[in-house]
Amino acid sequence: MASFVPTDPETLEDQRRYTQARLTRVACLDCLAAVGVKKNSEHHTSVQWSSEAAAACPDLVRRRAESPDGRLLHHACPRMSASIEAAVRDGRLTIGAEDGY
């Protein structure tokens, strides 16, 4: 249970901007799973996986099945990473934070 649930409109807006703002939809060039991606710098990429995208990715499905507790922690799909890099090269995904996010 959360010990702090924000209710202040400014706090909620900050939370939305930090977690959802500037997410660009990127589909995997292999399995077509679609994730939300924000690239703040060349070395910093935020990827938001939906449950649908995680279920569509064969790499994540396989790794979840191999995990003793069925959990995935800090795992990236190499094909999705390549798809994100291609989106940057093609200009579909911009690099750079806006307003600190």
PDB file of C-alpha atoms in Angstrom:
ATOM      1  CA  MET A   1       0.000   0.000   0.000  1.00  0.00           C
ATOM      2  CA  ALA A   2       1.290   3.416  -0.883  1.00  0.00           C
ATOM      3  CA  SER A   3       2.352   5.546   2.046  1.00  0.00           C
ATOM      4  CA  PHE A   4       1.943   8.723   0.017  1.00  0.00           C
ATOM      5  CA  VAL A   5      -0.757   9.264  -2.551  1.00  0.00           C
ATOM      6  CA  PRO A   6      -0.432  12.656  -4.245  1.00  0.00           C
ATOM      7  CA  THR A   7      -3.566  14.765  -4.458  1.00  0.00           C
ATOM      8  CA  ASP A   8      -2.205  18.234  -5.116  1.00  0.00           C
ATOM      9  CA  PRO A   9      -2.821  19.173  -8.787  1.00  0.00           C
ATOM     10  CA  GLU A  10       0.748  20.437  -9.235  1.00  0.00           C
ATOM     11  CA  THR A  11       2.180  17.217  -7.797  1.00  0.00           C
ATOM     12  CA  LEU A  12      -0.061  15.132 -10.038  1.00  0.00           C
ATOM     13  CA  GLU A  13       1.035  17.140 -13.073  1.00  0.00           C
ATOM     14  CA  ASP A  14       4.701  16.689 -12.115  1.00  0.00           C
ATOM     15  CA  GLN A  15       4.093  12.952 -11.758  1.00  0.00           C
ATOM     16  CA  ARG A  16       2.367  12.788 -15.172  1.00  0.00           C
ATOM     17  CA  ARG A  17       5.155  14.739 -16.874  1.00  0.00           C
ATOM     18  CA  TYR A  18       7.844  12.557 -15.307  1.00  0.00           C
ATOM     19  CA  THR A  19       6.195   9.225 -16.148  1.00  0.00           C
ATOM     20  CA  GLN A  20       4.200   9.895 -19.324  1.00  0.00           C
ATOM     21  CA  ALA A  21       5.168  13.140 -21.043  1.00  0.00           C
ATOM     22  CA  ARG A  22       7.044  12.899 -24.331  1.00  0.00           C
ATOM     23  CA  LEU A  23       6.623   9.148 -24.625  1.00  0.00           C
ATOM     24  CA  THR A  24       6.863   8.190 -28.278  1.00  0.00           C
ATOM     25  CA  ARG A  25       5.300   4.941 -29.427  1.00  0.00           C
ATOM     26  CA  VAL A  26       7.929   2.620 -30.903  1.00  0.00           C
ATOM     27  CA  ALA A  27       7.009  -0.780 -32.327  1.00  0.00           C
ATOM     28  CA  CYS A  28       9.503  -3.626 -32.394  1.00  0.00           C
ATOM     29  CA  LEU A  29      10.690  -4.295 -35.926  1.00  0.00           C
ATOM     30  CA  ASP A  30      10.489  -8.037 -35.185  1.00  0.00           C
ATOM     31  CA  CYS A  31       7.427  -8.891 -33.066  1.00  0.00           C
ATOM     32  CA  LEU A  32       5.575  -5.538 -33.398  1.00  0.00           C
ATOM     33  CA  ALA A  33       5.149  -5.103 -29.621  1.00  0.00           C
ATOM     34  CA  ALA A  34       4.707  -1.354 -29.037  1.00  0.00           C
ATOM     35  CA  VAL A  35       6.223   0.507 -26.089  1.00  0.00           C
ATOM     36  CA  GLY A  36       6.404   4.126 -24.957  1.00  0.00           C
ATOM     37  CA  VAL A  37       9.931   5.543 -25.197  1.00  0.00           C
ATOM     38  CA  LYS A  38      11.568   8.748 -24.008  1.00  0.00           C
ATOM     39  CA  LYS A  39      15.214   9.418 -24.866  1.00  0.00           C
ATOM     40  CA  ASN A  40      16.621  12.160 -22.618  1.00  0.00           C
ATOM     41  CA  SER A  41      20.191  11.716 -23.843  1.00  0.00           C
ATOM     42  CA  GLU A  42      22.301   9.434 -25.990  1.00  0.00           C
ATOM     43  CA  HIS A  43      22.819   7.154 -22.968  1.00  0.00           C
ATOM     44  CA  HIS A  44      19.492   7.543 -21.122  1.00  0.00           C
ATOM     45  CA  THR A  45      16.402   5.822 -22.473  1.00  0.00           C
ATOM     46  CA  SER A  46      13.132   5.290 -20.590  1.00  0.00           C
ATOM     47  CA  VAL A  47      10.950   2.470 -21.865  1.00  0.00           C
ATOM     48  CA  GLN A  48       7.385   1.931 -20.633  1.00  0.00           C
ATOM     49  CA  TRP A  49       6.187  -1.605 -21.324  1.00  0.00           C
ATOM     50  CA  SER A  50       2.453  -2.253 -21.232  1.00  0.00           C
ATOM     51  CA  SER A  51       1.217  -5.698 -20.238  1.00  0.00           C
ATOM     52  CA  GLU A  52       0.149  -6.219 -23.874  1.00  0.00           C
ATOM     53  CA  ALA A  53       3.608  -5.362 -25.205  1.00  0.00           C
ATOM     54  CA  ALA A  54       5.322  -7.622 -22.648  1.00  0.00           C
ATOM     55  CA  ALA A  55       3.006 -10.494 -23.624  1.00  0.00           C
ATOM     56  CA  ALA A  56       3.748  -9.943 -27.341  1.00  0.00           C
ATOM     57  CA  CYS A  57       7.553  -9.964 -26.946  1.00  0.00           C
ATOM     58  CA  PRO A  58       8.899 -13.515 -27.350  1.00  0.00           C
ATOM     59  CA  ASP A  59      12.130 -12.614 -25.544  1.00  0.00           C
ATOM     60  CA  LEU A  60      10.317 -11.338 -22.450  1.00  0.00           C
ATOM     61  CA  VAL A  61       7.866 -14.260 -22.497  1.00  0.00           C
ATOM     62  CA  ARG A  62      10.757 -16.756 -22.643  1.00  0.00           C
ATOM     63  CA  ARG A  63      12.716 -15.030 -19.872  1.00  0.00           C
ATOM     64  CA  ARG A  64       9.629 -14.830 -17.652  1.00  0.00           C
ATOM     65  CA  ALA A  65       9.063 -18.572 -18.148  1.00  0.00           C
ATOM     66  CA  GLU A  66      12.706 -19.259 -17.209  1.00  0.00           C
ATOM     67  CA  SER A  67      12.545 -17.113 -14.055  1.00  0.00           C
ATOM     68  CA  PRO A  68      11.948 -19.076 -10.827  1.00  0.00           C
ATOM     69  CA  ASP A  69       9.302 -16.600  -9.650  1.00  0.00           C
ATOM     70  CA  GLY A  70       8.033 -15.497 -13.080  1.00  0.00           C
ATOM     71  CA  ARG A  71       9.281 -11.931 -12.615  1.00  0.00           C
ATOM     72  CA  LEU A  72      11.355  -9.786 -14.932  1.00  0.00           C
ATOM     73  CA  LEU A  73      13.655  -7.250 -13.331  1.00  0.00           C
ATOM     74  CA  HIS A  74      15.852  -4.866 -15.292  1.00  0.00           C
ATOM     75  CA  HIS A  75      15.662  -6.786 -18.540  1.00  0.00           C
ATOM     76  CA  ALA A  76      15.760  -5.282 -22.002  1.00  0.00           C
ATOM     77  CA  CYS A  77      14.838  -7.020 -25.226  1.00  0.00           C
ATOM     78  CA  PRO A  78      17.727  -6.686 -27.697  1.00  0.00           C
ATOM     79  CA  ARG A  79      15.326  -6.501 -30.657  1.00  0.00           C
ATOM     80  CA  MET A  80      13.359  -3.687 -29.001  1.00  0.00           C
ATOM     81  CA  SER A  81      16.623  -1.875 -28.239  1.00  0.00           C
ATOM     82  CA  ALA A  82      17.570  -2.153 -31.925  1.00  0.00           C
ATOM     83  CA  SER A  83      14.111  -0.870 -32.899  1.00  0.00           C
ATOM     84  CA  ILE A  84      14.533   2.146 -30.603  1.00  0.00           C
ATOM     85  CA  GLU A  85      17.970   2.870 -32.105  1.00  0.00           C
ATOM     86  CA  ALA A  86      16.431   2.669 -35.590  1.00  0.00           C
ATOM     87  CA  ALA A  87      13.689   5.113 -34.545  1.00  0.00           C
ATOM     88  CA  VAL A  88      16.389   7.575 -33.405  1.00  0.00           C
ATOM     89  CA  ARG A  89      18.327   7.180 -36.666  1.00  0.00           C
ATOM     90  CA  ASP A  90      15.150   7.662 -38.723  1.00  0.00           C
ATOM     91  CA  GLY A  91      14.183  10.780 -36.781  1.00  0.00           C
ATOM     92  CA  ARG A  92      10.994   9.262 -35.359  1.00  0.00           C
ATOM     93  CA  LEU A  93      12.375   9.554 -31.818  1.00  0.00           C
ATOM     94  CA  THR A  94      14.097  12.721 -30.663  1.00  0.00           C
ATOM     95  CA  ILE A  95      16.863  12.940 -28.085  1.00  0.00           C
ATOM     96  CA  GLY A  96      16.767  15.568 -25.377  1.00  0.00           C
ATOM     97  CA  ALA A  97      14.861  16.393 -22.234  1.00  0.00           C
ATOM     98  CA  GLU A  98      12.279  19.160 -22.253  1.00  0.00           C
ATOM     99  CA  ASP A  99      11.493  21.125 -19.092  1.00  0.00           C
ATOM    100  CA  GLY A 100      13.714  18.731 -17.135  1.00  0.00           C
ATOM    101  CA  TYR A 101      11.771  15.699 -18.280  1.00  0.00           C
TER     102      TYR A 101
END
